[in-house]
Each structure stands twice: as structure tokens, then as C-alpha cells.
Short mmCIF file of C-alpha atoms in Angstrom, two decimals:
data_model
loop_
_atom_site.label_atom_id
_atom_site.label_comp_id
_atom_site.label_asym_id
_atom_site.label_seq_id
_atom_site.Cartn_x
_atom_site.Cartn_y
_atom_site.Cartn_z
CA MET R 1 83.03 112.18 -36.66
CA LYS R 2 83.63 111.20 -33.54
CA SER R 3 81.33 108.87 -32.31
CA ASN R 4 79.17 108.23 -28.92
CA LEU R 5 81.73 106.53 -27.05
CA ILE R 6 84.08 109.58 -27.54
CA LYS R 7 81.19 111.64 -25.98
CA SER R 8 80.79 109.61 -23.36
CA LEU R 9 84.23 109.37 -22.53
CA PRO R 10 84.31 111.87 -20.19
CA VAL R 11 81.34 110.80 -18.17
CA ILE R 12 83.03 107.17 -17.55
CA LEU R 13 85.87 108.91 -16.43
CA ALA R 14 84.05 110.73 -13.96
CA GLY R 15 82.46 107.28 -12.77
CA LEU R 16 85.53 105.97 -12.16
CA PHE R 17 87.08 109.04 -10.38
CA ALA R 18 83.64 109.03 -8.14
CA GLY R 19 83.59 105.33 -7.50
CA THR R 20 87.50 105.57 -6.33
CA VAL R 21 86.43 108.76 -3.75
CA ALA R 22 83.24 106.50 -2.54
CA MET R 23 85.39 103.37 -2.23
CA ALA R 24 87.95 105.49 -0.04
CA GLN R 25 85.32 106.35 2.31
CA GLU R 26 84.06 103.14 3.25
CA PRO R 27 84.42 102.21 7.08
CA ALA R 28 87.92 102.29 7.92
CA THR R 29 90.25 98.95 7.27
CA SER R 30 93.48 99.71 8.06
CA THR R 31 95.51 98.45 4.53
CA SER R 32 98.97 98.29 6.47
CA GLN R 33 98.55 94.98 7.38
CA PHE R 34 97.12 93.54 3.84
CA ARG R 35 98.86 92.83 0.74
CA THR R 36 97.48 95.44 -1.71
CA TRP R 37 99.80 95.54 -5.02
CA SER R 38 99.47 92.70 -7.02
CA ILE R 39 100.65 91.48 -10.67
CA GLY R 40 98.89 89.21 -12.99
CA VAL R 41 99.55 86.92 -16.41
CA ASN R 42 97.47 85.91 -18.47
CA ALA R 43 96.18 83.72 -21.59
CA GLY R 44 93.48 83.05 -23.42
CA ALA R 45 90.85 83.50 -26.63
CA LEU R 46 90.32 86.62 -28.74
CA THR R 47 87.37 86.69 -30.95
CA PRO R 48 86.35 89.70 -33.11
CA LEU R 49 82.72 90.09 -31.76
CA SER R 50 80.71 90.33 -28.77
CA PRO R 51 78.62 87.02 -27.99
CA LEU R 52 76.06 90.11 -26.49
CA GLY R 53 74.78 90.69 -29.65
CA GLY R 54 74.82 93.16 -32.68
CA LYS R 55 75.90 93.26 -36.34
CA ASN R 56 79.01 90.91 -37.23
CA ASP R 57 80.83 92.19 -40.76
CA PHE R 58 81.55 88.60 -40.92
CA SER R 59 79.80 84.95 -40.92
CA ASN R 60 82.78 83.10 -39.65
CA ASN R 61 84.53 84.30 -36.83
CA LYS R 62 87.36 82.43 -35.65
CA THR R 63 89.10 82.22 -31.96
CA SER R 64 92.94 83.18 -32.04
CA PHE R 65 95.35 82.84 -28.99
CA GLY R 66 95.89 86.44 -26.67
CA TYR R 67 98.25 87.20 -24.10
CA GLY R 68 98.25 89.98 -21.14
CA LEU R 69 99.64 90.93 -18.16
CA TYR R 70 97.92 93.34 -15.56
CA ILE R 71 99.35 95.88 -12.55
CA LYS R 72 96.60 96.20 -9.70
CA LYS R 73 96.34 98.33 -6.44
CA GLN R 74 93.75 97.34 -4.04
CA PHE R 75 92.14 100.32 -2.24
CA THR R 76 89.32 98.47 0.01
CA PRO R 77 88.15 94.73 0.10
CA TYR R 78 85.82 95.70 -2.19
CA PHE R 79 87.39 98.31 -5.06
CA SER R 80 90.57 98.38 -6.93
CA LEU R 81 92.40 100.18 -10.30
CA ARG R 82 94.10 97.91 -12.64
CA LEU R 83 96.50 98.60 -15.46
CA ASP R 84 95.72 95.97 -18.33
CA GLY R 85 98.07 95.00 -21.26
CA VAL R 86 96.57 92.61 -23.88
CA ARG R 87 98.05 90.94 -27.41
CA GLY R 88 97.35 88.62 -30.14
CA LYS R 89 95.41 88.22 -33.12
CA LEU R 90 91.80 88.70 -34.41
CA LYS R 91 90.41 86.24 -37.44
CA ALA R 92 87.19 85.74 -39.65
CA ASP R 93 86.51 85.03 -43.11
CA ASN R 94 83.17 84.16 -44.71
CA SER R 95 83.87 80.66 -45.54
CA GLU R 96 80.44 79.49 -43.86
CA PRO R 97 76.98 81.29 -43.82
CA PHE R 98 75.41 82.94 -41.06
CA GLU R 99 73.25 80.96 -38.62
CA GLY R 100 70.31 82.46 -40.05
CA GLY R 101 71.38 80.71 -43.65
CA LEU R 102 72.28 84.35 -45.61
CA VAL R 103 75.58 84.18 -47.13
CA ASN R 104 77.98 86.98 -46.57
CA SER R 105 78.52 88.42 -50.32
CA SER R 106 80.92 91.30 -48.77
CA PRO R 107 83.82 92.16 -51.23
CA VAL R 108 86.48 91.13 -48.42
CA THR R 109 86.58 87.56 -47.59
CA ALA R 110 88.78 87.47 -44.82
CA PHE R 111 90.67 89.72 -42.25
CA GLU R 112 93.40 89.19 -40.06
CA THR R 113 94.34 91.76 -37.31
CA GLN R 114 97.46 92.06 -35.40
CA LEU R 115 96.30 93.54 -31.80
CA GLU R 116 100.06 94.98 -31.46
CA TYR R 117 99.12 96.35 -28.18
CA SER R 118 95.72 97.11 -25.75
CA GLY R 119 95.98 98.83 -22.67
CA SER R 120 93.21 100.43 -20.25
CA LEU R 121 93.03 101.54 -16.94
CA ASN R 122 89.81 99.50 -15.23
CA ALA R 123 87.77 100.04 -12.21
CA VAL R 124 87.34 96.66 -10.68
CA VAL R 125 84.61 95.92 -8.28
CA ASN R 126 84.25 92.66 -6.00
CA MET R 127 80.70 92.18 -5.54
CA PHE R 128 80.39 89.81 -2.71
CA ASN R 129 82.39 87.31 -0.51
CA ILE R 130 80.75 83.93 -1.04
CA ASP R 131 80.67 83.08 2.89
CA MET R 132 79.54 86.53 4.58
CA PHE R 133 80.86 84.70 8.05
CA LYS R 134 84.24 84.12 7.34
CA LYS R 135 86.71 86.92 7.73
CA GLU R 136 88.60 85.52 4.59
CA ASN R 137 87.39 83.95 1.54
CA ALA R 138 88.86 81.55 -1.14
CA LEU R 139 86.81 82.65 -3.84
CA GLN R 140 85.56 86.55 -4.82
CA LEU R 141 83.34 87.84 -7.96
CA TYR R 142 83.94 90.74 -9.51
CA THR R 143 83.37 93.18 -12.39
CA SER R 144 85.12 95.87 -14.10
CA VAL R 145 84.95 98.83 -16.60
CA GLY R 146 87.46 101.05 -17.87
CA ALA R 147 88.76 103.00 -20.79
CA GLY R 148 91.97 102.94 -23.02
CA LEU R 149 93.71 102.68 -26.53
CA ALA R 150 94.48 99.98 -28.95
CA GLY R 151 96.84 100.06 -31.92
CA TYR R 152 96.14 97.39 -34.63
CA LYS R 153 97.07 96.40 -37.80
CA PRO R 154 94.27 94.74 -39.96
CA THR R 155 95.37 92.68 -43.47
CA ILE R 156 92.54 91.83 -45.46
CA THR R 157 91.30 89.55 -48.61
CA THR R 158 89.44 89.97 -51.79
CA THR R 159 89.17 88.52 -54.97
CA ALA R 160 92.42 90.60 -55.80
CA GLY R 161 94.88 89.33 -52.75
CA THR R 162 95.79 89.68 -49.67
CA THR R 163 96.49 93.70 -48.76
CA GLU R 164 97.50 95.67 -45.81
CA PHE R 165 94.61 97.88 -44.69
CA ALA R 166 94.92 101.89 -44.03
CA GLY R 167 98.95 101.19 -45.91
CA GLY R 168 99.75 99.27 -43.12
CA LYS R 169 99.66 102.06 -40.93
CA THR R 170 99.14 101.16 -37.22
CA ILE R 171 95.66 102.67 -36.09
CA LYS R 172 94.89 103.83 -33.03
CA GLU R 173 91.44 103.80 -31.46
CA LEU R 174 89.67 104.59 -28.11
CA ILE R 175 88.13 100.88 -26.32
CA ILE R 176 86.11 100.75 -23.49
CA PRO R 177 86.47 97.38 -22.02
CA VAL R 178 83.68 95.97 -19.75
CA GLY R 179 84.36 92.93 -17.74
CA VAL R 180 83.23 89.85 -15.30
CA GLY R 181 85.54 87.54 -13.51
CA ALA R 182 86.45 85.07 -10.62
CA LYS R 183 89.39 84.72 -8.62
CA PHE R 184 90.31 81.52 -6.72
CA LYS R 185 92.69 82.25 -3.62
CA VAL R 186 95.50 79.04 -4.04
CA SER R 187 97.98 81.08 -1.31
CA ASP R 188 98.43 84.23 0.62
CA GLY R 189 100.68 85.01 -2.70
CA ILE R 190 99.08 83.25 -5.51
CA ASN R 191 95.33 83.50 -7.33
CA ILE R 192 93.80 81.60 -9.89
CA ASP R 193 92.19 84.13 -12.12
CA LEU R 194 89.37 83.71 -14.52
CA GLY R 195 88.12 86.61 -16.76
CA TRP R 196 86.10 87.45 -19.79
CA THR R 197 86.03 90.86 -20.92
CA ILE R 198 84.17 92.69 -23.89
CA ASN R 199 86.06 95.55 -25.38
CA PHE R 200 83.76 98.21 -27.37
CA VAL R 201 85.89 99.92 -30.35
CA ASP R 202 85.76 103.49 -31.10
CA GLY R 203 85.91 102.48 -34.88
CA ASP R 204 84.84 100.78 -37.48
CA ASN R 205 88.47 99.77 -38.83
CA LEU R 206 89.41 96.87 -36.68
CA ASP R 207 88.42 94.02 -39.41
CA GLY R 208 89.20 96.53 -42.51
CA LEU R 209 85.72 96.49 -43.38
CA HIS R 210 82.71 99.27 -42.85
CA ARG R 211 79.39 97.98 -42.92
CA GLY R 212 77.05 100.55 -41.40
CA PRO R 213 77.17 102.70 -38.40
CA ALA R 214 77.73 99.78 -36.05
CA ASN R 215 81.53 100.11 -34.25
CA ASP R 216 83.44 96.70 -34.08
CA LYS R 217 83.81 94.77 -30.77
CA TYR R 218 86.10 91.99 -29.71
CA ASN R 219 86.20 89.97 -26.86
CA TYR R 220 88.92 88.03 -24.92
CA GLY R 221 88.26 84.95 -22.38
CA TYR R 222 91.27 84.10 -20.18
CA ALA R 223 92.60 82.37 -17.44
CA GLY R 224 96.08 83.12 -15.66
CA LEU R 225 97.45 83.74 -12.30
CA GLU R 226 97.94 86.89 -10.31
CA PHE R 227 100.62 87.30 -7.49
CA ALA R 228 100.08 89.39 -4.40
CA LEU R 229 103.16 91.69 -3.56
CA GLY R 230 104.37 91.91 -0.21
CA THR R 231 103.76 90.24 3.32
CA GLY R 232 100.13 89.33 5.12
CA LYS R 233 96.92 88.63 3.80
CA GLN R 234 95.60 89.90 0.69
CA LEU R 235 93.11 92.79 1.10
CA ALA R 236 91.28 91.94 -1.65
CA PHE R 237 89.97 88.24 -0.11
CA HIS R 238 89.04 90.15 3.56
CA ASN R 239 85.56 90.36 4.62
CA PRO R 240 85.42 93.49 6.97
CA VAL R 241 81.73 92.25 8.10
CA ALA R 242 82.99 88.84 9.24
CA ALA R 243 85.92 90.81 11.00
CA THR R 244 83.61 93.02 12.97
CA TYR R 245 81.34 90.46 13.85
CA ASP R 246 84.09 88.35 15.47
CA GLU R 247 85.51 91.14 17.19
CA ALA R 248 82.08 92.24 18.52
CA LEU R 249 81.72 88.60 20.00
CA ALA R 250 85.23 88.38 21.31
CA ALA R 251 84.24 91.60 23.20
CA LYS R 252 81.37 90.44 24.33
CA ASN R 253 82.95 87.20 25.91
CA THR R 254 85.41 89.25 27.37
CA ALA R 255 82.79 91.42 29.15
CA ASN R 256 80.76 88.45 30.38
CA ALA R 257 84.48 87.26 31.82
CA LEU R 258 85.21 90.42 33.43
CA LYS R 259 81.52 90.59 34.78
CA SER R 260 81.75 86.98 36.14
CA ASP R 261 85.65 88.24 38.06
CA LEU R 262 83.77 91.46 39.18
CA ASP R 263 80.70 89.31 40.82
CA ALA R 264 83.33 87.16 42.80
CA GLN R 265 85.54 90.00 43.95
CA LYS R 266 82.34 91.50 45.17
CA ALA R 267 81.30 88.32 47.16
CA GLU R 268 84.74 88.15 48.65
CA ASN R 269 84.91 91.71 49.64
CA ALA R 270 81.58 91.18 51.30
CA LYS R 271 83.31 88.25 53.01
CA LEU R 272 86.04 90.09 54.02
CA ARG R 273 83.94 93.46 55.34
CA SER R 274 81.75 90.98 57.66
CA GLU R 275 84.92 89.15 58.98
CA MET R 276 86.59 93.01 59.60
CA ASN R 277 83.44 93.86 61.32
CA ASP R 278 83.54 91.08 63.82
CA LEU R 279 87.10 91.63 64.35
CA LEU R 280 86.50 95.61 65.23
CA LYS R 281 82.86 95.16 66.76
CA ASP R 282 82.95 97.78 69.83
CA THR R 283 79.85 96.88 72.05
CA ASP R 284 80.82 99.68 74.62
CA GLY R 285 82.39 102.64 72.10
CA ASP R 286 85.36 103.07 73.75
CA GLY R 287 87.23 102.78 71.02
CA VAL R 288 88.81 99.37 71.73
CA ALA R 289 87.85 96.15 70.41
CA ASP R 290 85.87 93.65 72.47
CA LYS R 291 88.35 91.08 71.38
CA LEU R 292 91.03 93.44 72.91
CA ASP R 293 88.98 95.39 75.74
CA LYS R 294 90.02 93.85 79.18
CA CYS R 295 87.33 96.16 80.87
CA PRO R 296 83.91 95.64 78.39
CA GLY R 297 81.37 97.75 79.52
CA THR R 298 82.68 100.98 80.05
CA PRO R 299 80.36 104.24 80.79
CA ALA R 300 80.34 106.25 77.26
CA GLY R 301 82.32 109.25 77.33
CA THR R 302 85.43 107.24 79.52
CA VAL R 303 88.75 108.06 78.97
CA VAL R 304 90.53 104.48 78.63
CA ASP R 305 93.76 103.01 78.03
CA GLY R 306 94.92 100.61 75.21
CA SER R 307 93.20 97.84 76.97
CA GLY R 308 89.95 99.69 77.18
CA CYS R 309 90.14 100.42 80.88
CA PRO R 310 89.62 103.99 82.33
CA LEU R 311 92.29 106.29 82.96
CA VAL R 312 92.77 109.95 84.49
CA ALA R 313 92.46 111.98 81.39
CA PRO R 314 95.40 114.77 81.30
CA LYS R 315 94.26 118.06 81.20
CA PRO R 316 93.61 119.83 77.76
CA GLN R 317 96.39 121.30 76.07
CA VAL R 318 95.72 124.70 74.58
CA THR R 319 97.12 125.40 71.39
CA ILE R 320 97.53 128.91 70.08
CA VAL R 321 98.59 129.96 66.46
CA THR R 322 100.25 132.79 65.72
CA GLU R 323 100.36 134.70 62.77
CA GLU R 324 104.28 134.22 62.12
CA ASP R 325 102.88 130.13 62.12
CA ARG R 326 100.28 130.74 59.35
CA LYS R 327 103.07 132.89 57.38
CA VAL R 328 105.14 129.85 57.49
CA VAL R 329 102.15 127.43 56.23
CA ASN R 330 101.14 129.84 53.85
CA GLU R 331 104.36 130.07 52.34
CA ALA R 332 104.39 126.18 51.92
CA ILE R 333 100.95 126.27 50.38
CA LYS R 334 102.07 129.38 47.86
CA ASN R 335 105.74 127.23 46.94
CA LEU R 336 104.03 123.71 46.76
CA GLU R 337 104.03 122.09 43.33
CA PHE R 338 103.75 118.51 41.81
CA ASP R 339 104.25 116.90 38.44
CA LEU R 340 101.35 116.95 36.08
CA GLY R 341 98.53 114.70 36.86
CA LYS R 342 100.85 113.22 39.60
CA ALA R 343 101.01 113.06 43.24
CA THR R 344 104.84 113.75 43.16
CA ILE R 345 105.90 116.52 44.69
CA ARG R 346 108.95 118.72 43.25
CA SER R 347 112.06 119.30 44.73
CA LYS R 348 111.40 123.25 44.78
CA SER R 349 108.70 122.85 47.41
CA TYR R 350 110.82 120.78 50.18
CA ALA R 351 112.22 123.99 51.51
CA SER R 352 109.18 125.90 52.88
CA LEU R 353 107.98 122.10 53.71
CA ASN R 354 110.91 121.76 55.83
CA ARG R 355 110.05 124.88 57.42
CA VAL R 356 106.16 123.85 58.04
CA ALA R 357 107.89 119.79 59.47
CA ALA R 358 109.98 122.01 61.79
CA LEU R 359 107.26 124.10 63.22
CA LEU R 360 105.01 120.78 63.71
CA VAL R 361 107.63 119.51 65.51
CA GLU R 362 108.50 122.44 67.91
CA LYS R 363 104.91 123.21 68.57
CA ASN R 364 103.62 119.90 68.46
CA PHE R 365 100.46 121.48 66.00
CA SER R 366 97.94 119.09 64.37
CA LEU R 367 97.49 119.68 60.78
CA LYS R 368 94.69 119.09 58.39
CA LEU R 369 95.82 118.78 54.50
CA ALA R 370 92.70 119.03 52.36
CA GLY R 371 93.60 118.34 48.60
CA HIS R 372 91.69 119.47 46.11
CA THR R 373 91.77 119.49 42.09
CA ASP R 374 89.78 121.31 39.33
CA ASN R 375 87.29 120.00 36.92
CA THR R 376 89.88 118.58 34.42
CA GLY R 377 88.86 114.42 33.94
CA SER R 378 86.35 112.44 35.19
CA LYS R 379 85.17 112.60 39.34
CA GLU R 380 86.65 109.65 40.17
CA LEU R 381 90.45 110.31 38.71
CA ASN R 382 90.15 114.06 40.53
CA LEU R 383 89.21 111.94 43.66
CA ARG R 384 91.87 109.64 43.85
CA LEU R 385 94.41 112.28 42.65
CA SER R 386 93.69 114.62 45.48
CA LYS R 387 93.89 112.22 48.13
CA GLU R 388 97.36 111.02 46.65
CA ARG R 389 98.82 114.62 46.82
CA ALA R 390 97.25 115.27 50.20
CA GLU R 391 98.74 111.52 51.32
CA SER R 392 102.19 112.84 49.79
CA VAL R 393 102.63 116.05 51.43
CA LYS R 394 101.55 114.04 54.78
CA ALA R 395 104.28 111.34 53.83
CA TYR R 396 106.92 114.41 53.82
CA LEU R 397 106.28 116.32 56.43
CA VAL R 398 106.34 112.80 58.76
CA SER R 399 109.59 112.09 56.65
CA GLN R 400 110.97 115.19 58.29
CA GLY R 401 110.16 114.15 61.75
CA ALA R 402 106.48 115.25 62.27
CA ASN R 403 104.11 113.17 64.21
CA ALA R 404 102.12 110.96 61.81
CA SER R 405 99.22 110.62 64.49
CA ARG R 406 98.87 114.24 64.25
CA ILE R 407 98.48 115.08 60.51
CA GLU R 408 95.31 114.01 58.94
CA ALA R 409 94.99 114.12 54.88
CA THR R 410 92.08 114.19 53.10
CA GLY R 411 90.87 114.39 49.34
CA TYR R 412 87.91 116.64 47.96
CA GLY R 413 88.52 115.85 44.21
CA MET R 414 86.96 118.77 42.55
CA GLY R 415 83.78 119.35 44.88
CA GLN R 416 85.23 122.24 46.89
CA PRO R 417 86.25 124.97 44.11
CA ILE R 418 87.39 128.26 44.83
CA ALA R 419 87.51 129.97 41.82
CA THR R 420 86.19 129.01 37.90
CA ASN R 421 87.15 125.89 36.16
CA LYS R 422 86.49 128.19 32.74
CA THR R 423 89.29 129.75 32.80
CA ALA R 424 93.13 128.24 32.97
CA ALA R 425 93.57 131.04 35.85
CA GLY R 426 90.87 129.74 37.74
CA ARG R 427 91.43 126.13 37.38
CA GLN R 428 95.12 126.80 38.78
CA GLN R 429 93.73 128.11 41.58
CA ASN R 430 91.47 125.06 42.14
CA ARG R 431 94.21 122.88 41.81
CA ARG R 432 95.46 123.21 45.37
CA VAL R 433 96.37 121.63 48.75
CA GLU R 434 95.13 123.75 51.94
CA PHE R 435 96.99 123.24 55.29
CA THR R 436 95.09 124.00 58.33
CA LEU R 437 96.94 124.10 61.81
CA TYR R 438 95.29 123.88 65.37
#
């Protein structure tokens, strides 16, 4: 007949799986920089009872030597899966009465069970870090629960002598281990591991004696060493709360330093602007700074030379832009292309730009270049890119002989669209440099 322990196995396994998923969904901690695999060896005391209470089949339970090893995978700082194996002996007899004074009159006076193997998969939860403000702790407390299988051979002693229980066959039964422990980090690769596990057995055969409905139990208290594999710090001792706090504090300090630098730069810029205003001061408004003006107080509207003195203005030159001229410019606009997100003119645009440069040289035209973008990206980025592209066209035309003083380059960013920005075709039309001859 299956016990309640067998019936509850699916619930326990489902809980382990749910715990794994929940821990995997914690705020992301990159495990690539940490050690997450480890192996452990331990040795300690095996006792065929549970200190938490319950009915014991023998009055004098003895402590025997046990040893074990495990392999562990750490998924987060708080959760890991551990595959444990334990071997050893379990012994007890009735040479002494129970603590209440009752003498055990069982026909089986003693037993010795060889625990040939005990393997289990356990979910291990690190309960908390001792110091919440340290990014890495040296002490970690943990709990564990799991499920597994034990194989054992009991030998019993009666008045008739010593015999092997169940004909000497290895009995295999389900076990549910529940444990607590503490780890002390010695170095980045070695821990001291102290633990205690109670194993609930799905049967009453461990001591070779059936006494009532209660199943057998045994506990294993141990000490051992754990070896973390790989390089880096151990994920199990990493404290993401403290790490996040330190990162936030560092970011705050950086922001304060940047603010101080910015304030200092603003003060320097204000000083430079004041000095520049003094240098460019033009009291009479003739376009020549007072420091260079040899004829101060020139009446408004007077045309002056480079020294600020009046000169006879030449008759204005009438500029006539023909349809052929506009055709040359329109072709240049049509063929103008830049590298993606840059102000670099592609070589396929050179031929038509060369014709524009020749036109400017031949007829001494003035040219206004207006750069525009679509609404992709920030306003500041688009304003800068539109300005740089207009300046790039100006620089190329000047390199081909055009008069730089007769070319004006301005950037308008995304503020003057000629088509919708909701479609790719519309955005393409909005990414342009307009040429205006005059």
C-alpha cells in the first residue's frame, strides 16, 4: 500500500519546479562573471531517528559514521539545485530503556543497516545575507528540500541470533530529505559546509522492524568542503541588493561631479561671451568693431570700408537666374546623397555638384543651402545633422572654386517637413538639402 509520502511526491516535485522558475525570474544578475558550479565532500554522523520527535522502534539509537558528496548548480544568488549522495551505517539496540523508563520488549533486540546508497535532488534556498550592505558575504545560511531514492540492507538480532532482513536483498525506497546548513567562504574557490538533514523514508523497513503505522527516519549531521569550479566570485555569496546600492551611489557621485563640471563650464562660457562682446562692440552700427573703426560715428546706412570709413557704394548688380540655371540646381538636389546618419556626401553626387560650382563661378551667383531631416531621432540630433549636411555641401562647392562668402548654409532639423513623416516615402522626401540661387 502506498503511503502518504508517495502520494505527495508529485506535489513536492511540482513545488521544486515552481521554485526554480520563480527564482529564474528574479531581477537579472548576469551569471557569466561568477562561479555557478561546485562539488562538495562531507563526512559526519548518521543516526536512525528524527530529533524532531515521533515514535522510535529502538530505545538506544547509536551514532555511526557517514560520508557523502554532491554536485551543485547555482542559478541565482538565492537558489540552486544540488544532487546529493550519502553512504554509511545505521545502528540501534534495546540495551537501555526509553527515556521515560519503559523497557523495550521487542523480539528484535538490535539492528545494523548498511546504507548502500542514498541519492536525492534537492532545491537549496539561501535564506539571507548576514550583512545586507556587503556586495559579497563570507557566511551564508540555507535550507533544502528534495526527493530521492535510498538502497539499504538491514541485519537484525533476536534471541535466535543475527539474520539478514528480507533475505539479504537491497531494499529500495523513496526518501524526502529536509535540511538546514551554513557555509563559510574561505576563498573564492573553497567553502566550509556544515549541515544537518532529516530523511523521511517511505516505509518501515529501515531498522528491520515493523511497529505501527509510522515510517522510519534517519538524520545526517555533517561537515565538509565545497569547491567552486571556474573563475571569478561565487554567485552564492553575491549580494545583488548591496551591489545595486553601490552602483546607485556611484552613479549619484558621477552625476554630482558632472554637474560641478557643467557649472564651471557655464561660468567660463559666460566670461568668454562677455569678453567677446567687448571685442565686437560696434557703437555706430557700421559693421566694423569699435576697436578697429577709424571713422567712429558714421551715420546709419553709410557704406564703409574695412576700416569703418565711408566709401562710394557700387551700383547694385542685377542677378538673373534662368530656367537652365534652376535645372542644374534641381539635378544636383535630385542626385544628392549622404552616408546613413552622417554628413558625408556620396561620390555619385559629385558630378551634379561640380556643375553647380561651375555655375556659381561663371555667373557669380549667391546660394542658400537649407538642410532638413525627418522626425527620426531627437530634435537636437536632427538639427545638428541638418546643419552639418548643409555645411558639407558648402565645403564641397568651395573646394571646386565657388566663393565661400556667397554661400549660406543653414540647418532647420525636422521643423519644416514637406511630406508626412508617417511613411518611409514621406520621410525620404523630408531628408533633403534645398538649393536657392539669387
